[in-house]
GROMACS .gro file of N, CA and C in nm:
model
  378
    1GLN      N    1   1.907   3.710  13.127
    1GLN     CA    2   1.994   3.786  13.215
    1GLN      C    3   2.094   3.866  13.134
    2VAL      N    4   2.128   3.984  13.184
    2VAL     CA    5   2.228   4.069  13.124
    2VAL      C    6   2.353   4.065  13.211
    3GLN      N    7   2.467   4.047  13.148
    3GLN     CA    8   2.595   4.054  13.216
    3GLN      C    9   2.674   4.173  13.164
    4LEU      N   10   2.737   4.246  13.255
    4LEU     CA   11   2.813   4.365  13.222
    4LEU      C   12   2.953   4.353  13.279
    5VAL      N   13   3.053   4.385  13.198
    5VAL     CA   14   3.193   4.376  13.240
    5VAL      C   15   3.262   4.506  13.205
    6GLU      N   16   3.308   4.579  13.308
    6GLU     CA   17   3.379   4.704  13.287
    6GLU      C   18   3.528   4.679  13.271
    7SER      N   19   3.594   4.769  13.198
    7SER     CA   20   3.738   4.766  13.184
    7SER      C   21   3.787   4.905  13.149
    8GLY      N   22   3.918   4.925  13.154
    8GLY     CA   23   3.978   5.050  13.110
    8GLY      C   24   4.022   5.142  13.222
    9GLY      N   25   3.994   5.107  13.346
    9GLY     CA   26   4.037   5.190  13.457
    9GLY      C   27   4.187   5.184  13.478
   10GLY      N   28   4.237   5.276  13.557
   10GLY     CA   29   4.379   5.281  13.585
   10GLY      C   30   4.418   5.411  13.650
   11LEU      N   31   4.547   5.436  13.652
   11LEU     CA   32   4.604   5.557  13.711
   11LEU      C   33   4.628   5.659  13.602
   12VAL      N   34   4.581   5.782  13.624
   12VAL     CA   35   4.597   5.888  13.526
   12VAL      C   36   4.623   6.019  13.600
   13GLN      N   37   4.702   6.106  13.541
   13GLN     CA   38   4.730   6.236  13.602
   13GLN      C   39   4.616   6.333  13.578
   14ALA      N   40   4.599   6.425  13.672
   14ALA     CA   41   4.498   6.529  13.656
   14ALA      C   42   4.518   6.602  13.523
   15GLY      N   43   4.407   6.626  13.453
   15GLY     CA   44   4.412   6.688  13.321
   15GLY      C   45   4.420   6.589  13.207
   16GLY      N   46   4.445   6.464  13.237
   16GLY     CA   47   4.456   6.361  13.135
   16GLY      C   48   4.321   6.303  13.097
   17SER      N   49   4.326   6.196  13.016
   17SER     CA   50   4.206   6.133  12.964
   17SER      C   51   4.209   5.983  12.987
   18LEU      N   52   4.091   5.924  12.995
   18LEU     CA   53   4.075   5.781  13.013
   18LEU      C   54   3.945   5.739  12.945
   19ARG      N   55   3.943   5.620  12.889
   19ARG     CA   56   3.824   5.568  12.822
   19ARG      C   57   3.784   5.436  12.887
   20LEU      N   58   3.670   5.435  12.954
   20LEU     CA   59   3.619   5.315  13.017
   20LEU      C   60   3.525   5.241  12.922
   21SER      N   61   3.526   5.108  12.928
   21SER     CA   62   3.440   5.026  12.845
   21SER      C   63   3.350   4.940  12.932
   22CYS      N   64   3.231   4.912  12.882
   22CYS     CA   65   3.137   4.821  12.947
   22CYS      C   66   3.081   4.729  12.840
   23ALA      N   67   3.124   4.604  12.841
   23ALA     CA   68   3.078   4.505  12.745
   23ALA      C   69   2.954   4.435  12.799
   24ALA      N   70   2.847   4.436  12.722
   24ALA     CA   71   2.720   4.375  12.761
   24ALA      C   72   2.701   4.243  12.687
   25SER      N   73   2.644   4.147  12.756
   25SER     CA   74   2.607   4.021  12.694
   25SER      C   75   2.471   3.977  12.747
   26GLY      N   76   2.403   3.895  12.671
   26GLY     CA   77   2.271   3.847  12.709
   26GLY      C   78   2.158   3.916  12.634
   27ARG      N   79   2.172   4.045  12.607
   27ARG     CA   80   2.077   4.122  12.528
   27ARG      C   81   2.151   4.229  12.450
   28PRO      N   82   2.099   4.267  12.334
   28PRO     CA   83   2.165   4.373  12.258
   28PRO      C   84   2.143   4.509  12.323
   29LEU      N   85   2.238   4.600  12.302
   29LEU     CA   86   2.225   4.735  12.355
   29LEU      C   87   2.105   4.808  12.299
   30THR      N   88   2.054   4.766  12.185
   30THR     CA   89   1.938   4.831  12.125
   30THR      C   90   1.812   4.817  12.209
   31VAL      N   91   1.811   4.729  12.308
   31VAL     CA   92   1.697   4.715  12.397
   31VAL      C   93   1.734   4.753  12.541
   32LEU      N   94   1.852   4.811  12.562
   32LEU     CA   95   1.898   4.848  12.695
   32LEU      C   96   1.929   4.997  12.702
   33SER      N   97   1.887   5.060  12.810
   33SER     CA   98   1.937   5.192  12.845
   33SER      C   99   2.049   5.173  12.947
   34MET      N  100   2.155   5.251  12.935
   34MET     CA  101   2.277   5.227  13.011
   34MET      C  102   2.316   5.348  13.093
   35GLY      N  103   2.377   5.322  13.207
   35GLY     CA  104   2.427   5.429  13.292
   35GLY      C  105   2.566   5.397  13.346
   36TRP      N  106   2.639   5.503  13.379
   36TRP     CA  107   2.765   5.493  13.452
   36TRP      C  108   2.746   5.559  13.588
   37PHE      N  109   2.795   5.491  13.691
   37PHE     CA  110   2.793   5.542  13.828
   37PHE      C  111   2.933   5.527  13.887
   38ARG      N  112   2.959   5.597  13.995
   38ARG     CA  113   3.089   5.583  14.059
   38ARG      C  114   3.073   5.588  14.211
   39GLN      N  115   3.170   5.527  14.279
   39GLN     CA  116   3.167   5.521  14.425
   39GLN      C  117   3.309   5.529  14.478
   40ALA      N  118   3.334   5.630  14.559
   40ALA     CA  119   3.462   5.644  14.628
   40ALA      C  120   3.453   5.576  14.764
   41PRO      N  121   3.567   5.534  14.821
   41PRO     CA  122   3.564   5.467  14.952
   41PRO      C  123   3.494   5.552  15.058
   42GLY      N  124   3.402   5.490  15.130
   42GLY     CA  125   3.331   5.559  15.236
   42GLY      C  126   3.220   5.651  15.189
   43LYS      N  127   3.193   5.656  15.059
   43LYS     CA  128   3.090   5.745  15.005
   43LYS      C  129   2.982   5.664  14.934
   44GLU      N  130   2.867   5.727  14.912
   44GLU     CA  131   2.758   5.662  14.843
   44GLU      C  132   2.784   5.658  14.692
   45ARG      N  133   2.728   5.558  14.628
   45ARG     CA  134   2.737   5.550  14.483
   45ARG      C  135   2.656   5.663  14.420
   46GLU      N  136   2.713   5.729  14.319
   46GLU     CA  137   2.649   5.844  14.259
   46GLU      C  138   2.642   5.832  14.107
   47PHE      N  139   2.541   5.896  14.051
   47PHE     CA  140   2.520   5.897  13.908
   47PHE      C  141   2.628   5.977  13.837
   48VAL      N  142   2.672   5.927  13.721
   48VAL     CA  143   2.770   5.996  13.639
   48VAL      C  144   2.711   6.034  13.503
   49ALA      N  145   2.658   5.936  13.430
   49ALA     CA  146   2.607   5.960  13.295
   49ALA      C  147   2.514   5.847  13.255
   50CYS      N  148   2.425   5.874  13.159
   50CYS     CA  149   2.339   5.770  13.105
   50CYS      C  150   2.312   5.796  12.959
   51ILE      N  151   2.270   5.691  12.889
   51ILE     CA  152   2.232   5.700  12.748
   51ILE      C  153   2.111   5.611  12.726
   52ASN      N  154   2.013   5.663  12.652
   52ASN     CA  155   1.889   5.592  12.629
   52ASN      C  156   1.911   5.474  12.535
   53TRP      N  157   1.812   5.386  12.529
   53TRP     CA  158   1.823   5.262  12.451
   53TRP      C  159   1.854   5.287  12.304
   54ASN      N  160   1.801   5.396  12.247
   54ASN     CA  161   1.825   5.426  12.106
   54ASN      C  162   1.932   5.533  12.086
   55GLY      N  163   1.997   5.575  12.194
   55GLY     CA  164   2.102   5.676  12.186
   55GLY      C  165   2.052   5.817  12.169
   56ALA      N  166   1.922   5.840  12.171
   56ALA     CA  167   1.866   5.972  12.146
   56ALA      C  168   1.875   6.064  12.266
   57SER      N  169   1.896   6.010  12.385
   57SER     CA  170   1.899   6.089  12.507
   57SER      C  171   2.024   6.055  12.587
   58THR      N  172   2.094   6.158  12.633
   58THR     CA  173   2.203   6.141  12.728
   58THR      C  174   2.184   6.241  12.842
   59SER      N  175   2.244   6.209  12.956
   59SER     CA  176   2.238   6.297  13.071
   59SER      C  177   2.366   6.282  13.150
   60TYR      N  178   2.410   6.391  13.215
   60TYR     CA  179   2.535   6.392  13.288
   60TYR      C  180   2.518   6.460  13.423
   61ALA      N  181   2.590   6.409  13.523
   61ALA     CA  182   2.598   6.478  13.650
   61ALA      C  183   2.667   6.613  13.631
   62ASP      N  184   2.627   6.712  13.709
   62ASP     CA  185   2.688   6.845  13.697
   62ASP      C  186   2.840   6.840  13.716
   63SER      N  187   2.887   6.750  13.800
   63SER     CA  188   3.029   6.742  13.830
   63SER      C  189   3.114   6.696  13.712
   64VAL      N  190   3.053   6.632  13.611
   64VAL     CA  191   3.129   6.580  13.498
   64VAL      C  192   3.086   6.640  13.366
   65ALA      N  193   2.977   6.716  13.363
   65ALA     CA  194   2.927   6.773  13.238
   65ALA      C  195   3.034   6.858  13.171
   66GLY      N  196   3.051   6.838  13.041
   66GLY     CA  197   3.152   6.909  12.966
   66GLY      C  198   3.286   6.841  12.964
   67ARG      N  199   3.307   6.743  13.051
   67ARG     CA  200   3.434   6.670  13.057
   67ARG      C  201   3.419   6.524  13.016
   68PHE      N  202   3.307   6.462  13.051
   68PHE     CA  203   3.283   6.320  13.021
   68PHE      C  204   3.180   6.308  12.910
   69THR      N  205   3.191   6.201  12.832
   69THR     CA  206   3.095   6.170  12.727
   69THR      C  207   3.062   6.022  12.731
   70ILE      N  208   2.932   5.989  12.730
   70ILE     CA  209   2.890   5.850  12.723
   70ILE      C  210   2.859   5.817  12.577
   71LEU      N  211   2.908   5.702  12.532
   71LEU     CA  212   2.895   5.658  12.394
   71LEU      C  213   2.855   5.511  12.393
   72LYS      N  214   2.791   5.467  12.287
   72LYS     CA  215   2.767   5.325  12.271
   72LYS      C  216   2.793   5.281  12.128
   73ASP      N  217   2.839   5.157  12.117
   73ASP     CA  218   2.866   5.094  11.989
   73ASP      C  219   2.779   4.969  11.983
   74ASN      N  220   2.670   4.976  11.909
   74ASN     CA  221   2.577   4.864  11.904
   74ASN      C  222   2.639   4.740  11.840
   75ALA      N  223   2.726   4.758  11.742
   75ALA     CA  224   2.789   4.644  11.675
   75ALA      C  225   2.877   4.565  11.771
   76GLU      N  226   2.946   4.636  11.863
   76GLU     CA  227   3.031   4.571  11.961
   76GLU      C  228   2.957   4.542  12.091
   77ASN      N  229   2.834   4.587  12.103
   77ASN     CA  230   2.754   4.572  12.224
   77ASN      C  231   2.828   4.625  12.346
   78THR      N  232   2.887   4.742  12.329
   78THR     CA  233   2.971   4.802  12.431
   78THR      C  234   2.936   4.949  12.449
   79VAL      N  235   2.928   4.993  12.574
   79VAL     CA  236   2.909   5.134  12.605
   79VAL      C  237   3.039   5.186  12.665
   80TYR      N  238   3.072   5.311  12.634
   80TYR     CA  239   3.196   5.372  12.677
   80TYR      C  240   3.170   5.496  12.760
   81LEU      N  241   3.265   5.528  12.845
   81LEU     CA  242   3.269   5.657  12.913
   81LEU      C  243   3.403   5.721  12.880
   82GLN      N  244   3.400   5.823  12.796
   82GLN     CA  245   3.519   5.898  12.763
   82GLN      C  246   3.538   6.007  12.868
   83MET      N  247   3.647   5.999  12.941
   83MET     CA  248   3.675   6.090  13.052
   83MET      C  249   3.790   6.181  13.011
   84ASN      N  250   3.762   6.310  12.995
   84ASN     CA  251   3.862   6.408  12.958
   84ASN      C  252   3.881   6.508  13.072
   85ASN      N  253   4.001   6.568  13.077
   85ASN     CA  254   4.032   6.667  13.180
   85ASN      C  255   3.995   6.616  13.319
   86VAL      N  256   4.043   6.497  13.352
   86VAL     CA  257   4.006   6.436  13.479
   86VAL      C  258   4.065   6.514  13.596
   87LYS      N  259   3.996   6.505  13.710
   87LYS     CA  260   4.034   6.574  13.831
   87LYS      C  261   4.053   6.472  13.943
   88PRO      N  262   4.131   6.506  14.048
   88PRO     CA  263   4.146   6.412  14.159
   88PRO      C  264   4.014   6.367  14.220
   89GLU      N  265   3.913   6.453  14.222
   89GLU     CA  266   3.784   6.416  14.277
   89GLU      C  267   3.708   6.316  14.191
   90ASP      N  268   3.758   6.285  14.072
   90ASP     CA  269   3.700   6.179  13.989
   90ASP      C  270   3.745   6.040  14.033
   91THR      N  271   3.840   6.032  14.125
   91THR     CA  272   3.889   5.904  14.174
   91THR      C  273   3.775   5.824  14.238
   92ALA      N  274   3.750   5.704  14.187
   92ALA     CA  275   3.640   5.621  14.236
   92ALA      C  276   3.641   5.489  14.160
   93ALA      N  277   3.564   5.394  14.210
   93ALA     CA  278   3.530   5.276  14.131
   93ALA      C  279   3.412   5.312  14.042
   94TYR      N  280   3.424   5.283  13.913
   94TYR     CA  281   3.320   5.317  13.816
   94TYR      C  282   3.244   5.192  13.775
   95TYR      N  283   3.111   5.201  13.775
   95TYR     CA  284   3.024   5.089  13.745
   95TYR      C  285   2.932   5.123  13.629
   96CYS      N  286   2.909   5.027  13.540
   96CYS     CA  287   2.804   5.043  13.441
   96CYS      C  288   2.682   4.963  13.485
   97ALA      N  289   2.565   5.004  13.437
   97ALA     CA  290   2.440   4.942  13.475
   97ALA      C  291   2.340   4.956  13.361
   98GLU      N  292   2.233   4.877  13.366
   98GLU     CA  293   2.133   4.877  13.261
   98GLU      C  294   1.992   4.869  13.317
   99TYR      N  295   1.898   4.923  13.240
   99TYR     CA  296   1.757   4.901  13.266
   99TYR      C  297   1.684   4.890  13.133
  100ARG      N  298   1.557   4.847  13.136
  100ARG     CA  299   1.487   4.808  13.013
  100ARG      C  300   1.358   4.884  12.989
  101LEU      N  301   1.347   5.005  13.043
  101LEU     CA  302   1.237   5.094  13.011
  101LEU      C  303   1.276   5.182  12.894
  102TYR      N  304   1.182   5.204  12.803
  102TYR     CA  305   1.213   5.270  12.676
  102TYR      C  306   1.151   5.410  12.668
  103GLY      N  307   1.182   5.492  12.767
  103GLY     CA  308   1.131   5.628  12.770
  103GLY      C  309   1.212   5.722  12.682
  104SER      N  310   1.168   5.848  12.680
  104SER     CA  311   1.232   5.947  12.594
  104SER      C  312   1.361   6.002  12.652
  105MET      N  313   1.380   5.989  12.784
  105MET     CA  314   1.500   6.037  12.851
  105MET      C  315   1.557   5.927  12.938
  106CYS      N  316   1.690   5.917  12.941
  106CYS     CA  317   1.751   5.814  13.024
  106CYS      C  318   1.741   5.852  13.171
  107HIS      N  319   1.745   5.752  13.257
  107HIS     CA  320   1.721   5.770  13.400
  107HIS      C  321   1.849   5.791  13.478
  108ARG      N  322   1.840   5.875  13.580
  108ARG     CA  323   1.953   5.908  13.666
  108ARG      C  324   1.948   5.839  13.803
  109ALA      N  325   1.837   5.776  13.836
  109ALA     CA  326   1.817   5.719  13.968
  109ALA      C  327   1.873   5.578  13.975
  110ILE      N  328   1.954   5.552  14.078
  110ILE     CA  329   2.012   5.420  14.099
  110ILE      C  330   1.903   5.313  14.105
  111GLU      N  331   1.791   5.346  14.168
  111GLU     CA  332   1.684   5.249  14.190
  111GLU      C  333   1.622   5.199  14.060
  112ASP      N  334   1.638   5.270  13.951
  112ASP     CA  335   1.578   5.231  13.823
  112ASP      C  336   1.659   5.126  13.747
  113TYR      N  337   1.781   5.099  13.789
  113TYR     CA  338   1.869   5.009  13.715
  113TYR      C  339   1.856   4.866  13.764
  114ASP      N  340   1.866   4.772  13.671
  114ASP     CA  341   1.833   4.632  13.697
  114ASP      C  342   1.954   4.542  13.719
  115SER      N  343   2.067   4.571  13.658
  115SER     CA  344   2.185   4.489  13.677
  115SER      C  345   2.310   4.576  13.667
  116TRP      N  346   2.419   4.528  13.725
  116TRP     CA  347   2.541   4.605  13.741
  116TRP      C  348   2.664   4.522  13.709
  117GLY      N  349   2.768   4.589  13.661
  117GLY     CA  350   2.898   4.526  13.649
  117GLY      C  351   2.972   4.526  13.781
  118GLN      N  352   3.093   4.472  13.780
  118GLN     CA  353   3.173   4.460  13.902
  118GLN      C  354   3.256   4.585  13.930
  119GLY      N  355   3.270   4.674  13.834
  119GLY     CA  356   3.340   4.799  13.854
  119GLY      C  357   3.483   4.797  13.804
  120THR      N  358   3.534   4.915  13.773
  120THR     CA  359   3.674   4.933  13.736
  120THR      C  360   3.725   5.059  13.806
  121GLN      N  361   3.844   5.050  13.864
  121GLN     CA  362   3.897   5.156  13.947
  121GLN      C  363   3.965   5.263  13.862
  122VAL      N  364   3.932   5.389  13.889
  122VAL     CA  365   3.998   5.504  13.829
  122VAL      C  366   4.062   5.585  13.940
  123THR      N  367   4.192   5.610  13.928
  123THR     CA  368   4.264   5.690  14.026
  123THR      C  369   4.332   5.806  13.954
  124VAL      N  370   4.302   5.927  13.997
  124VAL     CA  371   4.356   6.047  13.935
  124VAL      C  372   4.455   6.111  14.033
  125SER      N  373   4.578   6.126  13.990
  125SER     CA  374   4.682   6.186  14.073
  125SER      C  375   4.691   6.335  14.046
  126SER      N  376   4.722   6.413  14.148
  126SER     CA  377   4.732   6.557  14.135
  126SER      C  378   4.873   6.602  14.103
   0.00000   0.00000   0.00000
């Protein structure tokens, strides 16, 4: 089993930066592809970013491309979401997730992910 624990959320002003962390246990990141998703109250969970098991592929939602970066540190078994130039519409609970298919591109579909963290809240003030 893989366990994921998110941290780093909080209150930030529009235009500021935040760095979210997702610590994985149970398996090394070298055999996991990872994704970040977010969900605002009353809305569906949506894809934010993903990174392939070997770090060779990343993908971003259009709404965050150019502002967010997904990173992983294999030594710490932790994946990060660096959020720059945040906007009020980025306000949501952010979740990390994993799957174990080793394709050439990371997956954007919620249905492809096998386990999830509990989430960390990000609130952006205007």
